[in-house]
Amino acid sequence: MERVTFKIFRCDPEKDPMSRYQDYEVALEPGITLLNCLNKIKAEMDPTLTYRMSCGSAICGSCAMRVNGHALLACKTQASDLVKNGVIKIDPIGNMAVLKDLVVDLEPFWASLRKVDPWLKPDSQDNPEKEREQTPEQFNLIDDVTTCILCGSCWSDCNILEVDKKFLGPATLAKAHRFIYDSRDAKTRERVESISEKHAVWDCTHCGECSTRCPTETKPLSRIEEIREAAMIAGVHNNNGARHVLGFRETVGKSGRLNENYLPPRSVGFFNIPGLLDIMPVGLRMVMRGKAPPIIHHSIDKVGEVKSIFSRFDQYRK
Ligand code: SF4
Ligand code: SF4
Ligand code: FES
Protein backbone atom coordinates (compact mmCIF):
# COMPACT_ATOMS: atom_id res chain seq x y z
CA MET A 1 0.00 0.00 0.00
CA GLU A 2 1.22 3.49 -0.90
CA ARG A 3 2.41 5.47 2.12
CA VAL A 4 1.33 9.10 2.03
CA THR A 5 2.06 12.12 4.21
CA PHE A 6 -1.04 14.05 5.24
CA LYS A 7 0.05 17.62 5.92
CA ILE A 8 -2.84 19.01 7.95
CA PHE A 9 -3.47 22.56 9.13
CA ARG A 10 -3.66 22.70 12.92
CA CYS A 11 -4.89 25.64 14.95
CA ASP A 12 -6.47 25.99 18.36
CA PRO A 13 -6.89 29.73 18.99
CA GLU A 14 -8.06 29.16 22.57
CA LYS A 15 -4.70 27.58 23.49
CA ASP A 16 -2.24 29.01 20.97
CA PRO A 17 -2.85 31.75 18.37
CA MET A 18 -0.11 30.32 16.11
CA SER A 19 -1.16 27.88 13.42
CA ARG A 20 1.06 25.09 12.04
CA TYR A 21 1.00 22.03 9.82
CA GLN A 22 1.22 18.56 11.30
CA ASP A 23 2.31 15.52 9.31
CA TYR A 24 0.70 12.08 9.59
CA GLU A 25 1.88 9.02 7.67
CA VAL A 26 -0.95 6.86 6.36
CA ALA A 27 -0.89 3.70 4.23
CA LEU A 28 -3.59 4.25 1.60
CA GLU A 29 -5.95 1.30 1.29
CA PRO A 30 -7.28 0.97 -2.27
CA GLY A 31 -10.49 2.97 -2.73
CA ILE A 32 -10.32 4.78 0.62
CA THR A 33 -11.87 8.26 0.71
CA LEU A 34 -10.13 11.29 2.08
CA LEU A 35 -12.68 11.42 4.91
CA ASN A 36 -11.94 7.84 5.93
CA CYS A 37 -8.24 8.67 6.00
CA LEU A 38 -8.98 11.50 8.43
CA ASN A 39 -11.14 9.17 10.50
CA LYS A 40 -8.24 6.71 10.60
CA ILE A 41 -5.81 9.42 11.72
CA LYS A 42 -8.23 10.55 14.42
CA ALA A 43 -8.98 7.02 15.66
CA GLU A 44 -5.47 5.61 15.52
CA MET A 45 -3.00 8.50 15.77
CA ASP A 46 -4.41 11.76 17.08
CA PRO A 47 -7.85 12.15 18.71
CA THR A 48 -7.33 15.92 18.95
CA LEU A 49 -7.60 16.42 15.18
CA THR A 50 -10.83 18.34 14.58
CA TYR A 51 -12.99 18.46 11.46
CA ARG A 52 -16.66 18.30 10.54
CA MET A 53 -18.39 15.27 9.07
CA SER A 54 -21.72 13.53 9.30
CA CYS A 55 -23.27 11.59 6.43
CA GLY A 56 -20.18 10.24 4.65
CA SER A 57 -22.27 10.26 1.47
CA ALA A 58 -22.00 13.76 -0.06
CA ILE A 59 -25.40 14.75 1.32
CA CYS A 60 -24.94 16.82 4.48
CA GLY A 61 -22.27 19.18 3.12
CA SER A 62 -20.25 19.25 6.34
CA CYS A 63 -16.91 17.76 5.22
CA ALA A 64 -15.83 20.50 2.78
CA MET A 65 -12.14 21.34 3.11
CA ARG A 66 -9.33 22.72 0.96
CA VAL A 67 -7.04 20.09 -0.41
CA ASN A 68 -3.89 21.08 -2.31
CA GLY A 69 -5.36 24.59 -2.48
CA HIS A 70 -8.90 23.88 -3.67
CA ALA A 71 -12.17 23.09 -1.91
CA LEU A 72 -13.76 19.65 -2.15
CA LEU A 73 -15.87 17.19 -0.20
CA ALA A 74 -13.65 14.77 1.73
CA CYS A 75 -16.24 11.99 1.68
CA LYS A 76 -16.72 12.20 -2.07
CA THR A 77 -13.05 12.10 -3.05
CA GLN A 78 -10.67 9.18 -3.36
CA ALA A 79 -7.51 9.92 -1.38
CA SER A 80 -5.30 8.37 -4.07
CA ASP A 81 -6.47 11.03 -6.57
CA LEU A 82 -5.07 13.78 -4.35
CA VAL A 83 -1.50 12.63 -3.75
CA LYS A 84 1.16 15.00 -5.07
CA ASN A 85 4.76 13.88 -4.60
CA GLY A 86 3.69 11.63 -1.75
CA VAL A 87 1.81 14.40 0.08
CA ILE A 88 -1.82 15.49 0.57
CA LYS A 89 -2.05 19.02 1.97
CA ILE A 90 -5.27 19.85 3.82
CA ASP A 91 -6.52 23.26 4.97
CA PRO A 92 -9.87 24.54 6.23
CA ILE A 93 -12.15 26.02 3.57
CA GLY A 94 -11.33 29.61 2.66
CA ASN A 95 -13.06 32.95 3.22
CA MET A 96 -14.17 31.92 6.72
CA ALA A 97 -12.50 32.30 10.12
CA VAL A 98 -10.97 29.15 11.59
CA LEU A 99 -12.41 27.96 14.90
CA LYS A 100 -10.18 24.90 15.31
CA ASP A 101 -8.09 22.87 12.84
CA LEU A 102 -10.37 22.26 9.84
CA VAL A 103 -13.51 23.66 11.46
CA VAL A 104 -14.54 27.17 10.36
CA ASP A 105 -17.12 29.69 11.53
CA LEU A 106 -20.00 29.28 9.07
CA GLU A 107 -22.06 32.15 10.47
CA PRO A 108 -21.19 34.65 7.66
CA PHE A 109 -22.29 31.99 5.17
CA TRP A 110 -25.67 31.49 6.91
CA ALA A 111 -26.08 35.25 7.37
CA SER A 112 -25.59 35.77 3.65
CA LEU A 113 -28.18 33.09 2.83
CA ARG A 114 -30.72 34.69 5.14
CA LYS A 115 -30.44 37.95 3.17
CA VAL A 116 -32.23 36.47 0.15
CA ASP A 117 -35.26 35.18 2.11
CA PRO A 118 -34.67 31.53 1.20
CA TRP A 119 -38.26 30.42 1.41
CA LEU A 120 -41.22 30.36 -0.96
CA LYS A 121 -43.37 33.49 -1.09
CA PRO A 122 -46.53 32.50 -2.96
CA ASP A 123 -49.31 34.88 -3.98
CA SER A 124 -51.10 35.78 -0.75
CA GLN A 125 -54.48 35.82 -2.56
CA ASP A 126 -53.92 32.34 -3.85
CA ASN A 127 -55.33 29.88 -1.33
CA PRO A 128 -55.15 26.42 -2.88
CA GLU A 129 -56.95 23.49 -1.31
CA LYS A 130 -54.12 21.13 -2.15
CA GLU A 131 -50.38 21.46 -2.67
CA ARG A 132 -49.09 23.83 -5.36
CA GLU A 133 -48.17 21.64 -8.27
CA GLN A 134 -45.50 22.18 -10.91
CA THR A 135 -45.19 20.77 -14.40
CA PRO A 136 -41.98 18.86 -15.20
CA GLU A 137 -40.92 21.83 -17.36
CA GLN A 138 -41.39 24.23 -14.46
CA PHE A 139 -39.44 21.97 -12.13
CA ASN A 140 -36.63 21.57 -14.66
CA LEU A 141 -35.86 25.28 -14.22
CA ILE A 142 -34.91 24.71 -10.58
CA ASP A 143 -33.90 21.07 -10.67
CA ASP A 144 -30.12 21.64 -10.69
CA VAL A 145 -30.13 24.35 -8.07
CA THR A 146 -32.13 22.28 -5.59
CA THR A 147 -29.19 19.87 -5.38
CA CYS A 148 -27.15 22.40 -3.36
CA ILE A 149 -26.05 20.84 -0.06
CA LEU A 150 -24.72 24.10 1.41
CA CYS A 151 -21.21 22.75 1.75
CA GLY A 152 -19.52 26.14 1.25
CA SER A 153 -16.95 24.89 -1.31
CA CYS A 154 -17.96 27.61 -3.76
CA TRP A 155 -17.77 30.25 -1.04
CA SER A 156 -14.30 29.02 -0.07
CA ASP A 157 -12.80 29.53 -3.50
CA CYS A 158 -14.71 32.63 -4.69
CA ASN A 159 -12.26 35.33 -5.74
CA ILE A 160 -14.65 38.19 -5.09
CA LEU A 161 -15.23 37.10 -1.50
CA GLU A 162 -11.47 37.33 -0.99
CA VAL A 163 -11.68 41.09 -1.58
CA ASP A 164 -15.30 41.96 -0.75
CA LYS A 165 -16.71 40.41 2.41
CA LYS A 166 -20.10 41.98 1.65
CA PHE A 167 -20.47 40.04 -1.60
CA LEU A 168 -23.46 37.70 -1.32
CA GLY A 169 -21.41 34.80 -2.62
CA PRO A 170 -22.15 32.03 -5.11
CA ALA A 171 -24.23 29.72 -2.89
CA THR A 172 -26.48 32.58 -1.82
CA LEU A 173 -27.00 33.74 -5.38
CA ALA A 174 -27.80 30.16 -6.37
CA LYS A 175 -30.35 30.04 -3.54
CA ALA A 176 -31.89 33.30 -4.78
CA HIS A 177 -32.14 31.74 -8.24
CA ARG A 178 -34.00 28.77 -6.77
CA PHE A 179 -36.90 31.07 -5.79
CA ILE A 180 -36.67 33.53 -8.69
CA TYR A 181 -37.22 30.66 -11.11
CA ASP A 182 -39.79 28.80 -8.96
CA SER A 183 -43.18 29.00 -10.70
CA ARG A 184 -44.92 29.05 -7.29
CA ASP A 185 -43.11 32.15 -6.05
CA ALA A 186 -44.81 35.52 -6.53
CA LYS A 187 -41.92 37.84 -5.63
CA THR A 188 -39.66 37.45 -8.64
CA ARG A 189 -39.26 41.15 -9.35
CA GLU A 190 -38.62 42.08 -5.70
CA ARG A 191 -36.07 39.31 -5.41
CA VAL A 192 -34.29 40.33 -8.62
CA GLU A 193 -34.27 43.98 -7.55
CA SER A 194 -32.80 43.22 -4.15
CA ILE A 195 -29.85 41.30 -5.60
CA SER A 196 -29.17 43.82 -8.35
CA GLU A 197 -27.71 46.23 -5.80
CA LYS A 198 -23.98 46.43 -5.01
CA HIS A 199 -22.16 43.32 -3.68
CA ALA A 200 -24.57 40.98 -5.45
CA VAL A 201 -25.38 39.43 -8.79
CA TRP A 202 -23.55 41.92 -11.03
CA ASP A 203 -20.33 41.86 -8.99
CA CYS A 204 -19.39 38.30 -9.96
CA THR A 205 -16.44 38.29 -12.36
CA HIS A 206 -17.26 34.97 -14.11
CA CYS A 207 -14.07 33.28 -12.95
CA GLY A 208 -16.01 30.01 -12.80
CA GLU A 209 -14.21 28.75 -9.71
CA CYS A 210 -17.50 28.21 -7.84
CA SER A 211 -18.87 25.91 -10.52
CA THR A 212 -15.58 24.04 -10.79
CA ARG A 213 -15.54 23.36 -7.04
CA CYS A 214 -19.25 22.62 -6.63
CA PRO A 215 -19.74 18.90 -5.88
CA THR A 216 -23.37 18.96 -7.07
CA GLU A 217 -25.24 20.09 -10.16
CA THR A 218 -25.92 23.53 -8.65
CA LYS A 219 -23.06 25.13 -10.63
CA PRO A 220 -23.52 28.65 -9.20
CA LEU A 221 -22.00 30.57 -12.11
CA SER A 222 -24.67 29.24 -14.49
CA ARG A 223 -27.34 30.24 -11.98
CA ILE A 224 -25.84 33.73 -11.68
CA GLU A 225 -26.00 34.12 -15.45
CA GLU A 226 -29.66 33.05 -15.39
CA ILE A 227 -30.48 35.58 -12.67
CA ARG A 228 -28.92 38.30 -14.81
CA GLU A 229 -31.08 37.18 -17.70
CA ALA A 230 -34.16 37.30 -15.45
CA ALA A 231 -33.17 40.83 -14.36
CA MET A 232 -32.83 42.02 -17.94
CA ILE A 233 -36.18 40.48 -18.90
CA ALA A 234 -37.91 41.92 -15.82
CA GLY A 235 -36.61 45.38 -16.76
CA VAL A 236 -34.49 45.80 -13.63
CA HIS A 237 -32.01 48.04 -15.41
CA ASN A 238 -31.27 50.85 -12.98
CA ASN A 239 -27.87 49.58 -11.86
CA ASN A 240 -24.32 49.50 -13.23
CA GLY A 241 -24.42 45.85 -14.24
CA ALA A 242 -27.58 46.04 -16.34
CA ARG A 243 -26.51 49.36 -17.89
CA HIS A 244 -23.19 47.74 -18.78
CA VAL A 245 -25.00 44.93 -20.60
CA LEU A 246 -27.23 47.38 -22.45
CA GLY A 247 -24.28 49.63 -23.35
CA PHE A 248 -22.28 46.65 -24.57
CA ARG A 249 -25.13 45.56 -26.79
CA GLU A 250 -25.71 49.08 -28.11
CA THR A 251 -22.12 49.67 -29.12
CA VAL A 252 -21.33 46.22 -30.54
CA GLY A 253 -24.73 46.06 -32.24
CA LYS A 254 -24.08 49.39 -33.95
CA SER A 255 -20.42 49.29 -34.96
CA GLY A 256 -19.40 45.65 -34.53
CA ARG A 257 -16.87 46.53 -31.85
CA LEU A 258 -16.83 47.80 -28.30
CA ASN A 259 -16.70 51.56 -27.88
CA GLU A 260 -14.57 51.81 -24.78
CA ASN A 261 -15.13 55.54 -24.46
CA TYR A 262 -18.89 55.08 -24.36
CA LEU A 263 -19.20 52.01 -22.13
CA PRO A 264 -17.86 53.31 -18.75
CA PRO A 265 -20.15 56.40 -18.54
CA ARG A 266 -23.06 54.36 -19.96
CA SER A 267 -22.50 51.79 -17.19
CA VAL A 268 -22.39 54.22 -14.27
CA GLY A 269 -25.10 56.48 -15.79
CA PHE A 270 -24.54 59.69 -17.79
CA PHE A 271 -26.14 61.82 -15.07
CA ASN A 272 -24.56 60.03 -12.13
CA ILE A 273 -22.02 62.71 -11.22
CA PRO A 274 -20.48 60.90 -8.18
CA GLY A 275 -20.20 57.71 -10.26
CA LEU A 276 -18.54 59.56 -13.15
CA LEU A 277 -16.11 61.25 -10.77
CA ASP A 278 -15.31 57.82 -9.34
CA ILE A 279 -14.20 56.39 -12.70
CA MET A 280 -12.48 59.55 -13.91
CA PRO A 281 -9.04 58.75 -12.36
CA VAL A 282 -8.95 55.45 -14.27
CA GLY A 283 -9.70 57.29 -17.53
CA LEU A 284 -7.01 59.88 -16.83
CA ARG A 285 -4.45 57.18 -16.06
CA MET A 286 -5.29 55.49 -19.36
CA VAL A 287 -4.77 58.76 -21.25
CA MET A 288 -1.45 59.46 -19.49
CA ARG A 289 -0.13 55.97 -20.28
CA GLY A 290 -1.24 56.05 -23.90
CA LYS A 291 -3.84 53.33 -23.37
CA ALA A 292 -6.92 55.42 -24.14
CA PRO A 293 -9.02 54.19 -27.07
CA PRO A 294 -9.34 56.45 -30.17
CA ILE A 295 -11.81 59.32 -29.73
CA ILE A 296 -13.49 58.63 -33.07
CA HIS A 297 -15.08 55.20 -32.99
CA HIS A 298 -15.17 53.35 -36.34
CA SER A 299 -17.31 50.43 -37.39
CA ILE A 300 -15.73 47.19 -38.53
CA ASP A 301 -15.81 46.43 -42.27
CA LYS A 302 -18.46 43.72 -42.08
CA VAL A 303 -20.69 45.43 -39.56
CA GLY A 304 -23.75 44.36 -41.57
CA GLU A 305 -23.11 40.76 -40.56
CA VAL A 306 -22.97 41.68 -36.88
CA LYS A 307 -26.20 43.64 -37.21
CA SER A 308 -27.90 40.68 -38.82
CA ILE A 309 -26.85 38.44 -35.88
CA PHE A 310 -28.41 40.91 -33.43
CA SER A 311 -31.52 41.22 -35.54
CA ARG A 312 -31.98 37.44 -35.73
CA PHE A 313 -31.44 37.19 -31.98
CA ASP A 314 -34.11 39.84 -31.37
CA GLN A 315 -36.58 37.96 -33.59
CA TYR A 316 -35.78 34.75 -31.72
CA ARG A 317 -36.39 36.45 -28.35
CA LYS A 318 -39.77 37.77 -29.56
S1 SF4 B 1 -17.82 32.92 -10.89
FE1 SF4 B 1 -18.43 34.68 -9.64
S2 SF4 B 1 -19.43 33.84 -7.82
FE2 SF4 B 1 -18.30 32.16 -8.86
S3 SF4 B 1 -16.34 32.11 -7.81
FE3 SF4 B 1 -16.07 33.44 -9.60
S4 SF4 B 1 -16.52 35.54 -8.86
FE4 SF4 B 1 -17.27 34.09 -7.29
S1 SF4 C 1 -23.50 25.70 -4.69
FE1 SF4 C 1 -22.32 23.80 -4.74
S2 SF4 C 1 -20.39 24.35 -3.74
FE2 SF4 C 1 -21.83 25.96 -3.25
S3 SF4 C 1 -22.72 25.38 -1.28
FE3 SF4 C 1 -24.09 24.54 -2.86
S4 SF4 C 1 -23.34 22.49 -3.25
FE4 SF4 C 1 -21.72 23.53 -2.13
S1 FES D 1 -19.79 13.94 5.40
FE1 FES D 1 -21.67 14.67 4.59
S2 FES D 1 -21.10 15.59 2.73
FE2 FES D 1 -19.26 14.66 3.42
Coordinates of C-alpha atoms in Angstrom, one line a residue, residues 92-260:
P92 CA -9.9 24.5 6.2
I93 CA -12.2 26.0 3.6
G94 CA -11.3 29.6 2.7
N95 CA -13.1 33.0 3.2
M96 CA -14.2 31.9 6.7
A97 CA -12.5 32.3 10.1
V98 CA -11.0 29.2 11.6
L99 CA -12.4 28.0 14.9
K100 CA -10.2 24.9 15.3
D101 CA -8.1 22.9 12.8
L102 CA -10.4 22.3 9.8
V103 CA -13.5 23.7 11.5
V104 CA -14.5 27.2 10.4
D105 CA -17.1 29.7 11.5
L106 CA -20.0 29.3 9.1
E107 CA -22.1 32.2 10.5
P108 CA -21.2 34.6 7.7
F109 CA -22.3 32.0 5.2
W110 CA -25.7 31.5 6.9
A111 CA -26.1 35.3 7.4
S112 CA -25.6 35.8 3.6
L113 CA -28.2 33.1 2.8
R114 CA -30.7 34.7 5.1
K115 CA -30.4 37.9 3.2
V116 CA -32.2 36.5 0.2
D117 CA -35.3 35.2 2.1
P118 CA -34.7 31.5 1.2
W119 CA -38.3 30.4 1.4
L120 CA -41.2 30.4 -1.0
K121 CA -43.4 33.5 -1.1
P122 CA -46.5 32.5 -3.0
D123 CA -49.3 34.9 -4.0
S124 CA -51.1 35.8 -0.7
Q125 CA -54.5 35.8 -2.6
D126 CA -53.9 32.3 -3.8
N127 CA -55.3 29.9 -1.3
P128 CA -55.1 26.4 -2.9
E129 CA -57.0 23.5 -1.3
K130 CA -54.1 21.1 -2.1
E131 CA -50.4 21.5 -2.7
R132 CA -49.1 23.8 -5.4
E133 CA -48.2 21.6 -8.3
Q134 CA -45.5 22.2 -10.9
T135 CA -45.2 20.8 -14.4
P136 CA -42.0 18.9 -15.2
E137 CA -40.9 21.8 -17.4
Q138 CA -41.4 24.2 -14.5
F139 CA -39.4 22.0 -12.1
N140 CA -36.6 21.6 -14.7
L141 CA -35.9 25.3 -14.2
I142 CA -34.9 24.7 -10.6
D143 CA -33.9 21.1 -10.7
D144 CA -30.1 21.6 -10.7
V145 CA -30.1 24.4 -8.1
T146 CA -32.1 22.3 -5.6
T147 CA -29.2 19.9 -5.4
C148 CA -27.2 22.4 -3.4
I149 CA -26.0 20.8 -0.1
L150 CA -24.7 24.1 1.4
C151 CA -21.2 22.8 1.7
G152 CA -19.5 26.1 1.2
S153 CA -16.9 24.9 -1.3
C154 CA -18.0 27.6 -3.8
W155 CA -17.8 30.2 -1.0
S156 CA -14.3 29.0 -0.1
D157 CA -12.8 29.5 -3.5
C158 CA -14.7 32.6 -4.7
N159 CA -12.3 35.3 -5.7
I160 CA -14.7 38.2 -5.1
L161 CA -15.2 37.1 -1.5
E162 CA -11.5 37.3 -1.0
V163 CA -11.7 41.1 -1.6
D164 CA -15.3 42.0 -0.7
K165 CA -16.7 40.4 2.4
K166 CA -20.1 42.0 1.7
F167 CA -20.5 40.0 -1.6
L168 CA -23.5 37.7 -1.3
G169 CA -21.4 34.8 -2.6
P170 CA -22.2 32.0 -5.1
A171 CA -24.2 29.7 -2.9
T172 CA -26.5 32.6 -1.8
L173 CA -27.0 33.7 -5.4
A174 CA -27.8 30.2 -6.4
K175 CA -30.3 30.0 -3.5
A176 CA -31.9 33.3 -4.8
H177 CA -32.1 31.7 -8.2
R178 CA -34.0 28.8 -6.8
F179 CA -36.9 31.1 -5.8
I180 CA -36.7 33.5 -8.7
Y181 CA -37.2 30.7 -11.1
D182 CA -39.8 28.8 -9.0
S183 CA -43.2 29.0 -10.7
R184 CA -44.9 29.0 -7.3
D185 CA -43.1 32.1 -6.0
A186 CA -44.8 35.5 -6.5
K187 CA -41.9 37.8 -5.6
T188 CA -39.7 37.4 -8.6
R189 CA -39.3 41.1 -9.4
E190 CA -38.6 42.1 -5.7
R191 CA -36.1 39.3 -5.4
V192 CA -34.3 40.3 -8.6
E193 CA -34.3 44.0 -7.6
S194 CA -32.8 43.2 -4.2
I195 CA -29.8 41.3 -5.6
S196 CA -29.2 43.8 -8.4
E197 CA -27.7 46.2 -5.8
K198 CA -24.0 46.4 -5.0
H199 CA -22.2 43.3 -3.7
A200 CA -24.6 41.0 -5.4
V201 CA -25.4 39.4 -8.8
W202 CA -23.6 41.9 -11.0
D203 CA -20.3 41.9 -9.0
C204 CA -19.4 38.3 -10.0
T205 CA -16.4 38.3 -12.4
H206 CA -17.3 35.0 -14.1
C207 CA -14.1 33.3 -13.0
G208 CA -16.0 30.0 -12.8
E209 CA -14.2 28.8 -9.7
C210 CA -17.5 28.2 -7.8
S211 CA -18.9 25.9 -10.5
T212 CA -15.6 24.0 -10.8
R213 CA -15.5 23.4 -7.0
C214 CA -19.2 22.6 -6.6
P215 CA -19.7 18.9 -5.9
T216 CA -23.4 19.0 -7.1
E217 CA -25.2 20.1 -10.2
T218 CA -25.9 23.5 -8.6
K219 CA -23.1 25.1 -10.6
P220 CA -23.5 28.6 -9.2
L221 CA -22.0 30.6 -12.1
S222 CA -24.7 29.2 -14.5
R223 CA -27.3 30.2 -12.0
I224 CA -25.8 33.7 -11.7
E225 CA -26.0 34.1 -15.5
E226 CA -29.7 33.1 -15.4
I227 CA -30.5 35.6 -12.7
R228 CA -28.9 38.3 -14.8
E229 CA -31.1 37.2 -17.7
A230 CA -34.2 37.3 -15.4
A231 CA -33.2 40.8 -14.4
M232 CA -32.8 42.0 -17.9
I233 CA -36.2 40.5 -18.9
A234 CA -37.9 41.9 -15.8
G235 CA -36.6 45.4 -16.8
V236 CA -34.5 45.8 -13.6
H237 CA -32.0 48.0 -15.4
N238 CA -31.3 50.9 -13.0
N239 CA -27.9 49.6 -11.9
N240 CA -24.3 49.5 -13.2
G241 CA -24.4 45.8 -14.2
A242 CA -27.6 46.0 -16.3
R243 CA -26.5 49.4 -17.9
H244 CA -23.2 47.7 -18.8
V245 CA -25.0 44.9 -20.6
L246 CA -27.2 47.4 -22.5
G247 CA -24.3 49.6 -23.4
F248 CA -22.3 46.7 -24.6
R249 CA -25.1 45.6 -26.8
E250 CA -25.7 49.1 -28.1
T251 CA -22.1 49.7 -29.1
V252 CA -21.3 46.2 -30.5
G253 CA -24.7 46.1 -32.2
K254 CA -24.1 49.4 -33.9
S255 CA -20.4 49.3 -35.0
G256 CA -19.4 45.7 -34.5
R257 CA -16.9 46.5 -31.8
L258 CA -16.8 47.8 -28.3
N259 CA -16.7 51.6 -27.9
E260 CA -14.6 51.8 -24.8

